[in-house]
Coordinates of N, CA and C in Angstrom, one line a residue:
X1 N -34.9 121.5 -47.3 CA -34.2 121.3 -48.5 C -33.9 119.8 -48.7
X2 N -33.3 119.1 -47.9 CA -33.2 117.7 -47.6 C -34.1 117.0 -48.1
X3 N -35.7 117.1 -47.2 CA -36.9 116.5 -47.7 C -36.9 116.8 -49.1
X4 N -37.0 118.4 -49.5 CA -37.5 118.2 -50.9 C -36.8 117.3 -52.0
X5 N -35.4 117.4 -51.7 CA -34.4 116.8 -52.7 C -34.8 114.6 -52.1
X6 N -35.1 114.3 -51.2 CA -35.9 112.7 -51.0 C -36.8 112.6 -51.4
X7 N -37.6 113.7 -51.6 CA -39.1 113.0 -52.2 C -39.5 113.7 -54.0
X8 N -37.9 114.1 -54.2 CA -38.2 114.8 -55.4 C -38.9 115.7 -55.9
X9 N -39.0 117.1 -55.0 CA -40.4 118.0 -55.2 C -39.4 119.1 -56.1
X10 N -39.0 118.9 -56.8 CA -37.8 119.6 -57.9 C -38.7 121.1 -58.2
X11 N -39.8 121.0 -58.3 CA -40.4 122.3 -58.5 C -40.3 123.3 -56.8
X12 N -39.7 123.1 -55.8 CA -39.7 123.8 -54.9 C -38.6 124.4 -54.6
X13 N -37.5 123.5 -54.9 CA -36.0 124.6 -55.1 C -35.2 124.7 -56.4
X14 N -34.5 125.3 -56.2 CA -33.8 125.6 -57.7 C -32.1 126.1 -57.3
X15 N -30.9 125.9 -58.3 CA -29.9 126.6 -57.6 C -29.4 127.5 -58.6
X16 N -28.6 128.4 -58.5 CA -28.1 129.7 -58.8 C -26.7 129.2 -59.4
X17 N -26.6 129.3 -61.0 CA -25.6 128.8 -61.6 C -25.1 129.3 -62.3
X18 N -24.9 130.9 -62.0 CA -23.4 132.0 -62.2 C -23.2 132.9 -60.9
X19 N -22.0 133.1 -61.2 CA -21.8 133.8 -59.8 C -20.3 134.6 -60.8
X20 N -20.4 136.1 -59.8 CA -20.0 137.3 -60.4 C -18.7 137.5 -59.5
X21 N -18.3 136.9 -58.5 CA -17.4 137.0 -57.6 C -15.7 136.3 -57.9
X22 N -15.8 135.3 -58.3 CA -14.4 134.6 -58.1 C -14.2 134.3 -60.0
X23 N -12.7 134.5 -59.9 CA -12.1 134.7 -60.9 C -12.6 132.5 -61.7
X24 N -12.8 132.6 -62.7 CA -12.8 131.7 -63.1 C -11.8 130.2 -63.1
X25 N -10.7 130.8 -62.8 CA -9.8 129.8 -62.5 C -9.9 129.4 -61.0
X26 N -10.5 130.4 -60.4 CA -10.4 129.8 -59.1 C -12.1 129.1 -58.5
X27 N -12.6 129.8 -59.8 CA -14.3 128.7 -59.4 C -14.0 127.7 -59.8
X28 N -13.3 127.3 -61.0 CA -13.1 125.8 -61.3 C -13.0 124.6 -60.3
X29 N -12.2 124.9 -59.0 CA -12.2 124.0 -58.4 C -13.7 123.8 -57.4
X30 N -13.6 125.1 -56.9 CA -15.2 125.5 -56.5 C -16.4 124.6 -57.0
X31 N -16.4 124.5 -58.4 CA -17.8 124.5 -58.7 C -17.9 123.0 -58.6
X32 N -16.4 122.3 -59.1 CA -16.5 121.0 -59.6 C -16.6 120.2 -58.2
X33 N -16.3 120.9 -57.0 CA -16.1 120.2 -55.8 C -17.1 120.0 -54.9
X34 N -17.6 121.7 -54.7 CA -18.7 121.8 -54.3 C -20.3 122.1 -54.8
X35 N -20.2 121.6 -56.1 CA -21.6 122.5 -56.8 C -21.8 122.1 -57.4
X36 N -21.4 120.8 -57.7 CA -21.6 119.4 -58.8 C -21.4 119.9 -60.3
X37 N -20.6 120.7 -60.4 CA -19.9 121.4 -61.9 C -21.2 122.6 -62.7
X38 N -21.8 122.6 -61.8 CA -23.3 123.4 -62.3 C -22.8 125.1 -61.6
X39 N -21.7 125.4 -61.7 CA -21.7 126.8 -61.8 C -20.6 127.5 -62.6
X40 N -21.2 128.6 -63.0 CA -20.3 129.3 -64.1 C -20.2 130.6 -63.6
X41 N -19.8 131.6 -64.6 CA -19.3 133.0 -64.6 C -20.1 133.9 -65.1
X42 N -20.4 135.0 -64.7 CA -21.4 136.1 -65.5 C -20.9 135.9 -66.9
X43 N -20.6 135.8 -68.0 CA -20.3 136.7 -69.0 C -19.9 137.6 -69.2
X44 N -20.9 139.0 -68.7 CA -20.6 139.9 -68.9 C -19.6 140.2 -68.4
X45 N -19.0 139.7 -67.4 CA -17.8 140.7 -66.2 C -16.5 140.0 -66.9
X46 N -16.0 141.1 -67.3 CA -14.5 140.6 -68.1 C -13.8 140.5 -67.5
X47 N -13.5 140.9 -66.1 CA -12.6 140.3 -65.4 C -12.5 138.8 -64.7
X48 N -13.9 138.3 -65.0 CA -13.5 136.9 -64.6 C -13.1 135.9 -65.2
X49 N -12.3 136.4 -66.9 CA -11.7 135.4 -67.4 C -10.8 135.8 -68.0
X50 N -10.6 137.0 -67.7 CA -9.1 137.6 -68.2 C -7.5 137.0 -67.8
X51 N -6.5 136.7 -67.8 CA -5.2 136.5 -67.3 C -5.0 137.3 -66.2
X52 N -4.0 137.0 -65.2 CA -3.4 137.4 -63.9 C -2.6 138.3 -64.5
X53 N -2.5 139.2 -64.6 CA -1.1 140.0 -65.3 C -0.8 141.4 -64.6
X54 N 0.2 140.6 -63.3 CA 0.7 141.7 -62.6 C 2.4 141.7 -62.4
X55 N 3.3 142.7 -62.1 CA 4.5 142.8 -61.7 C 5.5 143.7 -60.7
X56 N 6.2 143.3 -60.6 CA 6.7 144.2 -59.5 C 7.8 143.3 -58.8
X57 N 7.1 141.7 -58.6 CA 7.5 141.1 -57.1 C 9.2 140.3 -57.9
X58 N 9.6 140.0 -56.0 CA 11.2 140.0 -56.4 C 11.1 138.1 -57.0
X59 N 12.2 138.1 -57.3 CA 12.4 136.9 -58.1 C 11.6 135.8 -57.7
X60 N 12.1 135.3 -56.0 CA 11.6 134.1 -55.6 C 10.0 133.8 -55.8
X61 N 9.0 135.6 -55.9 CA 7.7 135.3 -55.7 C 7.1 135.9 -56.7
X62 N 7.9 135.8 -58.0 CA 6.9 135.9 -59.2 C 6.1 134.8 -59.9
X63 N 5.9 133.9 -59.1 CA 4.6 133.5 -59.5 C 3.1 134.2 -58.6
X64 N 3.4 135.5 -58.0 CA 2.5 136.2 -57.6 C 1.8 136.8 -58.7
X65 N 2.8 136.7 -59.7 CA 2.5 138.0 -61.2 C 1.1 137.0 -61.8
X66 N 1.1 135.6 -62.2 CA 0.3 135.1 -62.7 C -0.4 133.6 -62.3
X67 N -0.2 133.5 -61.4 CA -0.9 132.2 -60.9 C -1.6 132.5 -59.9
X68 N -3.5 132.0 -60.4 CA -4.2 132.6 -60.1 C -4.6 131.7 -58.2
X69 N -4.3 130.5 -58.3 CA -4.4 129.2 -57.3 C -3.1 128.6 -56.9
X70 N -2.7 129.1 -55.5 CA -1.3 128.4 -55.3 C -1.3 128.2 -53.9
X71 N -0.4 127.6 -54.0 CA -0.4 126.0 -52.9 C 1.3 126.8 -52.4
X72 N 1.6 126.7 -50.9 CA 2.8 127.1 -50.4 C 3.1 126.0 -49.5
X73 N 3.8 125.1 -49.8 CA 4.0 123.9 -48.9 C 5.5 124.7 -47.6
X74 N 5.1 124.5 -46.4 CA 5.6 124.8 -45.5 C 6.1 123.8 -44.0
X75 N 6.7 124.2 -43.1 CA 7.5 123.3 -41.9 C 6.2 123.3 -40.9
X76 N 6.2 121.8 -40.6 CA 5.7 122.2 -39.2 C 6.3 122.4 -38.1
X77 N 5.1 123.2 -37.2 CA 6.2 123.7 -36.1 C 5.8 123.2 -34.6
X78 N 6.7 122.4 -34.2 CA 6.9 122.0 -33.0 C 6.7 122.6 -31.9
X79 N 6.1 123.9 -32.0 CA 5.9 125.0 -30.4 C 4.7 124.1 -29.6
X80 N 4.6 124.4 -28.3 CA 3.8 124.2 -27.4 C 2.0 123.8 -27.9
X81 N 1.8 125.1 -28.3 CA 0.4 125.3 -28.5 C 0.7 124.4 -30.1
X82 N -1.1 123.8 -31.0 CA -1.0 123.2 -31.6 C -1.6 124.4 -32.9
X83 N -2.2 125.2 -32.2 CA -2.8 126.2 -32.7 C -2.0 127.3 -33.1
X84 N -0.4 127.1 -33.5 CA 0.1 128.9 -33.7 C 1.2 127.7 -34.6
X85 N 1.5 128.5 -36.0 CA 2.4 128.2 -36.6 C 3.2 129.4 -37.1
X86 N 4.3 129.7 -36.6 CA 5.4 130.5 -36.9 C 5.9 130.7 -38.2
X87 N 6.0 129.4 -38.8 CA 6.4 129.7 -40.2 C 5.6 130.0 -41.1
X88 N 4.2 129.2 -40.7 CA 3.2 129.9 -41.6 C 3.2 131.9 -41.7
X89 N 3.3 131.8 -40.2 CA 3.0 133.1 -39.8 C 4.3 134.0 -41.1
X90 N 5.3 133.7 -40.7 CA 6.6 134.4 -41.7 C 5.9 134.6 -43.3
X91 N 5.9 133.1 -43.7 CA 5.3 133.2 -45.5 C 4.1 134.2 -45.2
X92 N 3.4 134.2 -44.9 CA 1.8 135.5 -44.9 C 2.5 136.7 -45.1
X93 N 3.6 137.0 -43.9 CA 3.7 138.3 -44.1 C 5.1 138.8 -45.2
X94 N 5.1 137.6 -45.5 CA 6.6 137.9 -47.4 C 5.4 138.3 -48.2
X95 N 4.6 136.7 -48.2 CA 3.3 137.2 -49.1 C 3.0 138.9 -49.5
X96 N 2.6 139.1 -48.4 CA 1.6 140.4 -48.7 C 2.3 141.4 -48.6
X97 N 3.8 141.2 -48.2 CA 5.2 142.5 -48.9 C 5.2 143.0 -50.6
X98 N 4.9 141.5 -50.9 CA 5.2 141.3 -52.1 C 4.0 142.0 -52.7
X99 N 3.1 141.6 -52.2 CA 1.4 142.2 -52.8 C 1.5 143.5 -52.9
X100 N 2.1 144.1 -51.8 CA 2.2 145.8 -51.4 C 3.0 146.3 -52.4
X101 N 4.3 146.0 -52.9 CA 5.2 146.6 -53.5 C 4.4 146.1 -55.1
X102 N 4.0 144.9 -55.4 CA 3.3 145.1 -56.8 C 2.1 146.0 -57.2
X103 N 1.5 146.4 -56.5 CA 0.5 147.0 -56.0 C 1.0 148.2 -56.2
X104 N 2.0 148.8 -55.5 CA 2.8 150.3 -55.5 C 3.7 150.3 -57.0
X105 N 4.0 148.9 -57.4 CA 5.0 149.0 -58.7 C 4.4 149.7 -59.3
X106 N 2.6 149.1 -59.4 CA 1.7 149.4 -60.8 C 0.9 150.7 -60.5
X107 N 0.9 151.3 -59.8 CA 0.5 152.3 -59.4 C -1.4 152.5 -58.7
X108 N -1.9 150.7 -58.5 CA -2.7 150.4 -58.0 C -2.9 150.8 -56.8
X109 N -4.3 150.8 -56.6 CA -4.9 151.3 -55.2 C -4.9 150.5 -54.2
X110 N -4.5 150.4 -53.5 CA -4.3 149.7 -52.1 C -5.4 149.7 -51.5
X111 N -6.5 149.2 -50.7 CA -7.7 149.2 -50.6 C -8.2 148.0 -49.2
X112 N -8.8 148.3 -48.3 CA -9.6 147.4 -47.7 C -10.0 145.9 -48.2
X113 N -10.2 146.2 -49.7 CA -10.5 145.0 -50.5 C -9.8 144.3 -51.2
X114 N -8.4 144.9 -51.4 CA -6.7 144.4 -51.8 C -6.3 142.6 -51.0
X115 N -6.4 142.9 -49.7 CA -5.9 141.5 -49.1 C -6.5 141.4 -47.8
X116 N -7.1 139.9 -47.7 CA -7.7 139.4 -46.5 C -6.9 137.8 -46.2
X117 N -6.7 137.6 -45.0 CA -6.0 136.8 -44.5 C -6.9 135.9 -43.6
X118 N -7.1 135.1 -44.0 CA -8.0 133.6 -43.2 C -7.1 132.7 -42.5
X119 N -7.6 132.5 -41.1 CA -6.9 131.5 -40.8 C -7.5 130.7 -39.6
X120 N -7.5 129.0 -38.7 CA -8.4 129.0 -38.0 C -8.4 129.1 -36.6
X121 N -7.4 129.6 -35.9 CA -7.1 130.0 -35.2 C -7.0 131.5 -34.9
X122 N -7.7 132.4 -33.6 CA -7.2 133.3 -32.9 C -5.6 133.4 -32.8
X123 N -5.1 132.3 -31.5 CA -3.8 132.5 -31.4 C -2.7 132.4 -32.6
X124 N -3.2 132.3 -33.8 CA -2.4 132.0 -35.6 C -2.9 133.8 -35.4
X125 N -3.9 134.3 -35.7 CA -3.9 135.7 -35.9 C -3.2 136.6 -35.0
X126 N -3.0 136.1 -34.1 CA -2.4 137.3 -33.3 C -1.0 137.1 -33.5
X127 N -0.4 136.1 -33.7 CA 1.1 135.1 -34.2 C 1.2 136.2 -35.6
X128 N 0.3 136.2 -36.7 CA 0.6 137.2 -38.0 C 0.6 138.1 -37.6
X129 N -0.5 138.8 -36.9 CA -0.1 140.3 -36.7 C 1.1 140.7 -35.5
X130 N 1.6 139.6 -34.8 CA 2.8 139.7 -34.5 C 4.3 140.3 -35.2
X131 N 4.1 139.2 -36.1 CA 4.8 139.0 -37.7 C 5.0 140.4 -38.7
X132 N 3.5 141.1 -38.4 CA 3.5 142.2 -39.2 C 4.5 143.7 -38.4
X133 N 4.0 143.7 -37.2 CA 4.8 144.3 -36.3 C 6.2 144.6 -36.5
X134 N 6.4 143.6 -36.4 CA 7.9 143.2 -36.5 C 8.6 143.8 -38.0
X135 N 7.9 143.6 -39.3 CA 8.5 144.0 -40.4 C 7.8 145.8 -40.4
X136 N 7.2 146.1 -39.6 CA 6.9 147.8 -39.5 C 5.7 147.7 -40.7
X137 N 5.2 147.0 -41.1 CA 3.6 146.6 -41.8 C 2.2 147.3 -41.4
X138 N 2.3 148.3 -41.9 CA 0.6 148.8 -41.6 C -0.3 147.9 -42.1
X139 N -1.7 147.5 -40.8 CA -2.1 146.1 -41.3 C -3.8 147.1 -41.4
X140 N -3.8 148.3 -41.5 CA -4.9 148.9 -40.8 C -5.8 148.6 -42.4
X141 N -5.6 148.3 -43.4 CA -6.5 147.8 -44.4 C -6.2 146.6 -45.1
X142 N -5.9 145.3 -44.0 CA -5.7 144.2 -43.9 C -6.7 143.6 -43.1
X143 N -7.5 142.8 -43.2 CA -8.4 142.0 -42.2 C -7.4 140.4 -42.2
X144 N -7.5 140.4 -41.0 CA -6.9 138.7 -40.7 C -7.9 138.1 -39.4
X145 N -8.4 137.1 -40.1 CA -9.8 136.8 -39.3 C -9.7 135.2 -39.6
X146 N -11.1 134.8 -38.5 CA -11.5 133.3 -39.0 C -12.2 132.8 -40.1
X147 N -12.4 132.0 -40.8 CA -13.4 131.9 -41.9 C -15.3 132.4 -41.6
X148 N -15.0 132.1 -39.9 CA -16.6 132.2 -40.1 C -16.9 133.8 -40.4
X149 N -15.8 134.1 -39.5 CA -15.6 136.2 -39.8 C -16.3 136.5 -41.1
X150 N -15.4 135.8 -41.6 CA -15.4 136.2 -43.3 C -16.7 135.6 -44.1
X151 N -17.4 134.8 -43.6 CA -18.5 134.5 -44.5 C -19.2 135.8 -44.6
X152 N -19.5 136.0 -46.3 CA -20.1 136.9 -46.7 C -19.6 137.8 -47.5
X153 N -17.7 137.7 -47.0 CA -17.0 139.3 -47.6 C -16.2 138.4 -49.0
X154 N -15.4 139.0 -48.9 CA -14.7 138.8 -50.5 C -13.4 139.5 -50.2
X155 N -12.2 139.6 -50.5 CA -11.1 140.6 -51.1 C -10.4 139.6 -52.6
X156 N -9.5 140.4 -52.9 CA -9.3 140.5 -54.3 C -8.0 139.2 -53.8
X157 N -7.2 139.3 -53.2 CA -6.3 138.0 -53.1 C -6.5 137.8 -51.2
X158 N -6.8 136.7 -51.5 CA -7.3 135.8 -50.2 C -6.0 134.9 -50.4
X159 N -5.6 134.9 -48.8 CA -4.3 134.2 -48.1 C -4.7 133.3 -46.9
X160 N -4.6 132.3 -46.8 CA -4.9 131.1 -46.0 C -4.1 130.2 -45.0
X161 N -4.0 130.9 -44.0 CA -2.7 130.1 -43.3 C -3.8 128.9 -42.7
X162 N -3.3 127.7 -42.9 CA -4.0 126.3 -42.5 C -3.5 126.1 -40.7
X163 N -2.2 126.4 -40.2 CA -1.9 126.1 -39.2 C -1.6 124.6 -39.1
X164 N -1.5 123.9 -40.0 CA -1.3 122.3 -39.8 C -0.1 122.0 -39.6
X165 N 0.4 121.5 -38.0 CA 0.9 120.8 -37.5 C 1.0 119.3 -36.6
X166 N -0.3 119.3 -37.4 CA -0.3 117.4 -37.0 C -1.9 117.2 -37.7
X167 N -2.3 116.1 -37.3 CA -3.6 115.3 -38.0 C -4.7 116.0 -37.1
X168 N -4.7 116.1 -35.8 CA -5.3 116.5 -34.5 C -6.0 118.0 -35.4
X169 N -5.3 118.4 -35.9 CA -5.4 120.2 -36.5 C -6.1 120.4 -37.7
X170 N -6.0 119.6 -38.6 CA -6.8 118.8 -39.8 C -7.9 118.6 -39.7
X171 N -8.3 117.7 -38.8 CA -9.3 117.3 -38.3 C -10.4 118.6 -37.5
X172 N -9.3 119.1 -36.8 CA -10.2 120.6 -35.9 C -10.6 121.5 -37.1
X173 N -10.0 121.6 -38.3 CA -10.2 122.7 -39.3 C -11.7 122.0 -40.4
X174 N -11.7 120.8 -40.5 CA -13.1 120.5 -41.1 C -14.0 120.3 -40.8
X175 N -15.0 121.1 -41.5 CA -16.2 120.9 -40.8 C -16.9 120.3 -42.4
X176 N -17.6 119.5 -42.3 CA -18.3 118.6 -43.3 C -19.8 118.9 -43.2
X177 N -20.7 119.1 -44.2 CA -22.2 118.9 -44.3 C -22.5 117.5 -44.6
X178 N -23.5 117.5 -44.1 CA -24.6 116.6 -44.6 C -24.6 115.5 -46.0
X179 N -24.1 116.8 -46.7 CA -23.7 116.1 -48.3 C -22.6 115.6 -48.2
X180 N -21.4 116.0 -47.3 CA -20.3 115.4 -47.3 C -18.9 116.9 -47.9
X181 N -20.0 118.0 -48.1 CA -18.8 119.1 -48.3 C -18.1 119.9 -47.3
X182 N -17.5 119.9 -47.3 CA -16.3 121.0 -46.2 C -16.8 121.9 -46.6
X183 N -17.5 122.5 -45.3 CA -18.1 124.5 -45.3 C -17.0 124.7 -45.1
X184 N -16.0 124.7 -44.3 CA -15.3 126.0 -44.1 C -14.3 125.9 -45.2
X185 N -13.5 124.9 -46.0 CA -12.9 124.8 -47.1 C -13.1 125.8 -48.0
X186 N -14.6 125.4 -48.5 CA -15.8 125.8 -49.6 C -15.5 127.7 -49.2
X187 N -15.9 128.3 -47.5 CA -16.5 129.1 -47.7 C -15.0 129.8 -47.8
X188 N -13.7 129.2 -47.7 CA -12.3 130.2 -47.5 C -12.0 130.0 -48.7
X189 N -12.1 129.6 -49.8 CA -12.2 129.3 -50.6 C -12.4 130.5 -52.3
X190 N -13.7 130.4 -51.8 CA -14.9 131.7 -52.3 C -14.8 133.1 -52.0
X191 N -14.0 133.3 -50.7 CA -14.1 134.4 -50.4 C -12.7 135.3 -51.9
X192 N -11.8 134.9 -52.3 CA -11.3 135.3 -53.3 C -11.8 135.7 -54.7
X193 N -11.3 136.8 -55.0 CA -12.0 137.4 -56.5 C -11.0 137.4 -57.2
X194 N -9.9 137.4 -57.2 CA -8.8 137.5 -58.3 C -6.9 136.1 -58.0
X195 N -7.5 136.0 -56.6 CA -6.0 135.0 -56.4 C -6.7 134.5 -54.9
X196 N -6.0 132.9 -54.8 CA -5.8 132.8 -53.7 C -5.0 131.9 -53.2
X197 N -4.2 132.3 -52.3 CA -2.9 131.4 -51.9 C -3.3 130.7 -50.4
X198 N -2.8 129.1 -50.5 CA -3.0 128.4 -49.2 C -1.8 128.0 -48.8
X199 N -1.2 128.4 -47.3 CA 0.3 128.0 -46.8 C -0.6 127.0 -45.8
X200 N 0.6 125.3 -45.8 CA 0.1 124.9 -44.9 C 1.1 123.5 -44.8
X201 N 0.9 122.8 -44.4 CA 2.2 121.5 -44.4 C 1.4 120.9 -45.6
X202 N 2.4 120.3 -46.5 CA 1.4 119.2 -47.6 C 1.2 118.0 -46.7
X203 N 2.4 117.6 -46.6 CA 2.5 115.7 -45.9 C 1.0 115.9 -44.9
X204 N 1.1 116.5 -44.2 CA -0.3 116.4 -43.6 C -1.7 116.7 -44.2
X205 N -1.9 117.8 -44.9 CA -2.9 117.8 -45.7 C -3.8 117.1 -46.6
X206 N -2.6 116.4 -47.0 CA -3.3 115.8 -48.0 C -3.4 114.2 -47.5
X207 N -4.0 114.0 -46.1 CA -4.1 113.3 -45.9 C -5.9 113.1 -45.4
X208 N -6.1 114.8 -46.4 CA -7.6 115.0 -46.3 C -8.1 115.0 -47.4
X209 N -8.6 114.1 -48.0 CA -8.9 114.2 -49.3 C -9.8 115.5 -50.0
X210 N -10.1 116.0 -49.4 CA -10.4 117.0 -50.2 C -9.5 118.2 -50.6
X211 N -8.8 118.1 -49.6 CA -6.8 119.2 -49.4 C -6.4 118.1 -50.7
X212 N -6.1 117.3 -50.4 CA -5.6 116.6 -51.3 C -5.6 117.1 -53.0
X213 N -7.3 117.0 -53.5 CA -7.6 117.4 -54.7 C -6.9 118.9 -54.9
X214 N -7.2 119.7 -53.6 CA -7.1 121.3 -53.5 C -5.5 121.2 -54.2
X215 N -4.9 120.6 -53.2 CA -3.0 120.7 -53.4 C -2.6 120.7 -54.8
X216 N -3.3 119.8 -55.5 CA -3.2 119.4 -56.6 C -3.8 119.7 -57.8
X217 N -4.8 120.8 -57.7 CA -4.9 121.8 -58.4 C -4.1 122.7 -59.0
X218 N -3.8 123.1 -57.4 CA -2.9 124.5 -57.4 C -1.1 124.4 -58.2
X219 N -0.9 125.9 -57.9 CA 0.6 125.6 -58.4 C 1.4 125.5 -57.2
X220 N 2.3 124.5 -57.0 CA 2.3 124.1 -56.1 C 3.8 124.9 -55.2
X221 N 4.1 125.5 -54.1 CA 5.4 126.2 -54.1 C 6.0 125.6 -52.6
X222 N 7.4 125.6 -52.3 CA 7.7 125.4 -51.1 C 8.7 126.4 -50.6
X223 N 8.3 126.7 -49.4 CA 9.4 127.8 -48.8 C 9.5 127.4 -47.3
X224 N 10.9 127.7 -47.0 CA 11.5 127.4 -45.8 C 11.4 128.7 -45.0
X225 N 10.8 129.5 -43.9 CA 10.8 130.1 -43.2 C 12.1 130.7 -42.7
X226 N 13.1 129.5 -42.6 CA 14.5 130.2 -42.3 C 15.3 131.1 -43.2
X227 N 14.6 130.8 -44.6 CA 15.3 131.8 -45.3 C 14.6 133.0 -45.5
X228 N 13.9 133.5 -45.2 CA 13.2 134.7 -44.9 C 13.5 135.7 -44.1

């Protein structure tokens, strides 16, 4: 692909410029970041450009009802390992309280394909489903996995714990192409069809410019773990 696009053989590849998967507010950043602004939405599928219009959740987390891209600015956490963040680990599992009970407000189906949880660490997933334990959370149609897990699937609201507690972690979580795009960004990203929320420290993040644009996208929220 390389060679063709150096020596200009334009007649040998071509790219795919709708996609039927992610809600249009959330390709936006998608397409403009990674896809040089050359991708759009079926048409036909009306749910990719319809409004967020859900209810149920308690005060603090009703911007779950309508914002489709949000940003959870969170503590870093000083434990041992660099790899487990606790407070992230807390916000995921308020998150998807909240998701459950709006879900159960509206009389929606709760489903395999309801909520998937990315994050880039093992010892971060075992730290959440610790988390879930603990609140008596059935996680048995919950996947909380790595991004590479997830290349290929999709759920309807994708939740992203980043784990960033220093630069060192920043650095271990991108991985850059050739072209200069963050796959694993790009591919945790994508895996969302209707919402997706990223918990993570800002001050450090956005000292990756591409987090940076992401942060500032989104709508932006901050929560303290101790009040949880």
């Amino acid at each position: 692909y390389n060679q063709a696009l150096k020596n200009d053989w334009s007649w040998s590849f071509g790219i795919l410029t709708q996609q039927g998967r992610m809600h249009q507010d959330i390709m936006a950043f998608a397409a403009e970041h990674f896809y040089d602004g050359k991708l759009g939405i079926l048409e036909k599928v009306e749910r990719l450009s319809v409004p967020l219009n859900l209810s149920g959740a308690e005060d603090e987390y009703q911007f779950l009802e309508k914002d489709r891209m949000v940003f959870i600015d969170t503590e870093i956490d000083d434990v041992l390992t660099q790899k487990i963040n606790q407070h992230e680990a807390k916000v995921v599992v308020q998150l998807v309280k909240q998701l459950i009970n709006i879900y159960k407000s509206e009389g929606k189906d709760f489903t395999k394909e309801t909520i998937g949880i990315i994050t880039p660490f093992r010892a971060q997933i075992a730290k959440i489903s610790e988390e879930f334990q603990k609140e008596n959370i059935d996680t048995s149609l919950i996947t909380i996995d790595t991004v590479e897990r997830y290349q290929g699937g999709a759920r309807d609201h994708i939740i992203v714990s980043l784990v960033t507690n220093n630069r060192n972690v920043l650095n271990m979580i991108s991985n850059k192409s050739n072209e200069g795009i963050d796959r694993k960004l790009n591919v945790a990203i994508t895996r969302a069809r209707e919402q997706l929320i990223l918990v993570g420290n800002k001050e450090i993040l956005k000292k990756n410019e591409a987090y940076q644009k992401l942060i500032g996208f989104c709508d932006n929220r901050t929560m303290s773990w101790n009040s949880l």
